[in-house]
Amino acid sequence: PLSLLPQGWKVIGFWCKICGWIQLWAPLFSILNFIMTEAMASQIMNRVTSSGGFSIANFVGIENAALDMAATAGYLCTMIPLL
């Protein structure tokens, strides 16, 4: 029915572009998840190896690093639809 309207083919083309754009969000979220997981693992391993392993003393620093990375990942997730 939309193709019968004067600008129907443009509407259908725009709809297809929007659907394709939304379908690309999932792979971008996966790539972002991988990057942030690797960055967080690297930061935590640097903190653990520099202090001689996990302990009560360095647990707060490791937790803060993980929370910072989670906040950064959350912020970057809001940027994916803008790409």
PDB file of C-alpha atoms in Angstrom:
ATOM      1  CA  PRO A   1       0.000   0.000   0.000  1.00  0.00           C
ATOM      2  CA  LEU A   2       2.817   2.476   0.702  1.00  0.00           C
ATOM      3  CA  SER A   3       4.278   1.959  -2.733  1.00  0.00           C
ATOM      4  CA  LEU A   4       1.083   3.296  -4.247  1.00  0.00           C
ATOM      5  CA  LEU A   5       1.545   6.690  -2.630  1.00  0.00           C
ATOM      6  CA  PRO A   6       3.429   9.423  -4.526  1.00  0.00           C
ATOM      7  CA  GLN A   7       6.551   9.057  -2.374  1.00  0.00           C
ATOM      8  CA  GLY A   8       5.924   5.420  -1.438  1.00  0.00           C
ATOM      9  CA  TRP A   9       9.190   3.949  -2.704  1.00  0.00           C
ATOM     10  CA  LYS A  10      11.172   6.538  -0.779  1.00  0.00           C
ATOM     11  CA  VAL A  11       9.281   5.658   2.401  1.00  0.00           C
ATOM     12  CA  ILE A  12       9.946   1.954   1.901  1.00  0.00           C
ATOM     13  CA  GLY A  13      13.628   2.638   1.170  1.00  0.00           C
ATOM     14  CA  PHE A  14      13.930   4.790   4.290  1.00  0.00           C
ATOM     15  CA  TRP A  15      12.228   2.089   6.368  1.00  0.00           C
ATOM     16  CA  CYS A  16      14.690  -0.531   5.060  1.00  0.00           C
ATOM     17  CA  LYS A  17      17.648   1.737   5.906  1.00  0.00           C
ATOM     18  CA  ILE A  18      16.346   2.258   9.447  1.00  0.00           C
ATOM     19  CA  CYS A  19      15.872  -1.500   9.937  1.00  0.00           C
ATOM     20  CA  GLY A  20      19.419  -2.156   8.704  1.00  0.00           C
ATOM     21  CA  TRP A  21      20.807   0.551  10.986  1.00  0.00           C
ATOM     22  CA  ILE A  22      19.089  -0.968  14.025  1.00  0.00           C
ATOM     23  CA  GLN A  23      20.284  -4.467  13.073  1.00  0.00           C
ATOM     24  CA  LEU A  24      23.886  -3.221  13.178  1.00  0.00           C
ATOM     25  CA  TRP A  25      23.577  -2.209  16.826  1.00  0.00           C
ATOM     26  CA  ALA A  26      23.973  -5.782  18.140  1.00  0.00           C
ATOM     27  CA  PRO A  27      27.410  -6.388  16.561  1.00  0.00           C
ATOM     28  CA  LEU A  28      28.590  -2.993  17.759  1.00  0.00           C
ATOM     29  CA  PHE A  29      27.454  -3.777  21.302  1.00  0.00           C
ATOM     30  CA  SER A  30      29.364  -7.067  21.091  1.00  0.00           C
ATOM     31  CA  ILE A  31      32.530  -5.326  19.914  1.00  0.00           C
ATOM     32  CA  LEU A  32      32.225  -2.737  22.681  1.00  0.00           C
ATOM     33  CA  ASN A  33      31.693  -5.495  25.251  1.00  0.00           C
ATOM     34  CA  PHE A  34      34.823  -7.302  24.077  1.00  0.00           C
ATOM     35  CA  ILE A  35      36.948  -4.144  24.163  1.00  0.00           C
ATOM     36  CA  MET A  36      35.765  -3.103  27.605  1.00  0.00           C
ATOM     37  CA  THR A  37      36.169  -6.622  29.020  1.00  0.00           C
ATOM     38  CA  GLU A  38      39.744  -6.832  27.748  1.00  0.00           C
ATOM     39  CA  ALA A  39      40.572  -3.359  29.065  1.00  0.00           C
ATOM     40  CA  MET A  40      39.096  -4.169  32.473  1.00  0.00           C
ATOM     41  CA  ALA A  41      40.950  -7.499  32.664  1.00  0.00           C
ATOM     42  CA  SER A  42      44.193  -5.743  31.789  1.00  0.00           C
ATOM     43  CA  GLN A  43      43.709  -3.073  34.457  1.00  0.00           C
ATOM     44  CA  ILE A  44      42.789  -5.582  37.127  1.00  0.00           C
ATOM     45  CA  MET A  45      45.692  -7.887  36.285  1.00  0.00           C
ATOM     46  CA  ASN A  46      48.096  -4.936  36.487  1.00  0.00           C
ATOM     47  CA  ARG A  47      46.761  -4.079  39.940  1.00  0.00           C
ATOM     48  CA  VAL A  48      46.891  -7.695  41.116  1.00  0.00           C
ATOM     49  CA  THR A  49      50.410  -8.416  39.862  1.00  0.00           C
ATOM     50  CA  SER A  50      51.816  -5.158  41.207  1.00  0.00           C
ATOM     51  CA  SER A  51      50.497  -5.849  44.703  1.00  0.00           C
ATOM     52  CA  GLY A  52      51.331  -9.541  44.866  1.00  0.00           C
ATOM     53  CA  GLY A  53      47.864 -11.030  44.383  1.00  0.00           C
ATOM     54  CA  PHE A  54      44.326 -10.564  45.616  1.00  0.00           C
ATOM     55  CA  SER A  55      43.988  -9.368  49.170  1.00  0.00           C
ATOM     56  CA  ILE A  56      41.620  -7.387  51.319  1.00  0.00           C
ATOM     57  CA  ALA A  57      43.934  -4.391  50.971  1.00  0.00           C
ATOM     58  CA  ASN A  58      43.719  -4.150  47.187  1.00  0.00           C
ATOM     59  CA  PHE A  59      40.135  -5.346  46.807  1.00  0.00           C
ATOM     60  CA  VAL A  60      38.729  -1.817  47.025  1.00  0.00           C
ATOM     61  CA  GLY A  61      41.055  -0.596  44.281  1.00  0.00           C
ATOM     62  CA  ILE A  62      40.091  -3.490  42.034  1.00  0.00           C
ATOM     63  CA  GLU A  63      36.407  -2.879  42.708  1.00  0.00           C
ATOM     64  CA  ASN A  64      36.786   0.815  41.890  1.00  0.00           C
ATOM     65  CA  ALA A  65      38.546  -0.012  38.631  1.00  0.00           C
ATOM     66  CA  ALA A  66      35.741  -2.401  37.671  1.00  0.00           C
ATOM     67  CA  LEU A  67      33.093   0.202  38.540  1.00  0.00           C
ATOM     68  CA  ASP A  68      34.889   2.858  36.497  1.00  0.00           C
ATOM     69  CA  MET A  69      35.061   0.545  33.500  1.00  0.00           C
ATOM     70  CA  ALA A  70      31.384  -0.352  33.873  1.00  0.00           C
ATOM     71  CA  ALA A  71      30.458   3.328  33.944  1.00  0.00           C
ATOM     72  CA  THR A  72      32.592   3.989  30.873  1.00  0.00           C
ATOM     73  CA  ALA A  73      31.010   1.060  29.046  1.00  0.00           C
ATOM     74  CA  GLY A  74      27.543   2.332  29.929  1.00  0.00           C
ATOM     75  CA  TYR A  75      28.377   5.761  28.569  1.00  0.00           C
ATOM     76  CA  LEU A  76      29.807   4.311  25.368  1.00  0.00           C
ATOM     77  CA  CYS A  77      26.681   2.177  24.933  1.00  0.00           C
ATOM     78  CA  THR A  78      24.655   5.367  24.636  1.00  0.00           C
ATOM     79  CA  MET A  79      26.876   6.419  21.738  1.00  0.00           C
ATOM     80  CA  ILE A  80      26.276   3.320  19.591  1.00  0.00           C
ATOM     81  CA  PRO A  81      22.952   4.515  18.101  1.00  0.00           C
ATOM     82  CA  LEU A  82      24.677   7.725  17.018  1.00  0.00           C
ATOM     83  CA  LEU A  83      27.178   5.851  14.854  1.00  0.00           C
TER      84      LEU A  83
END
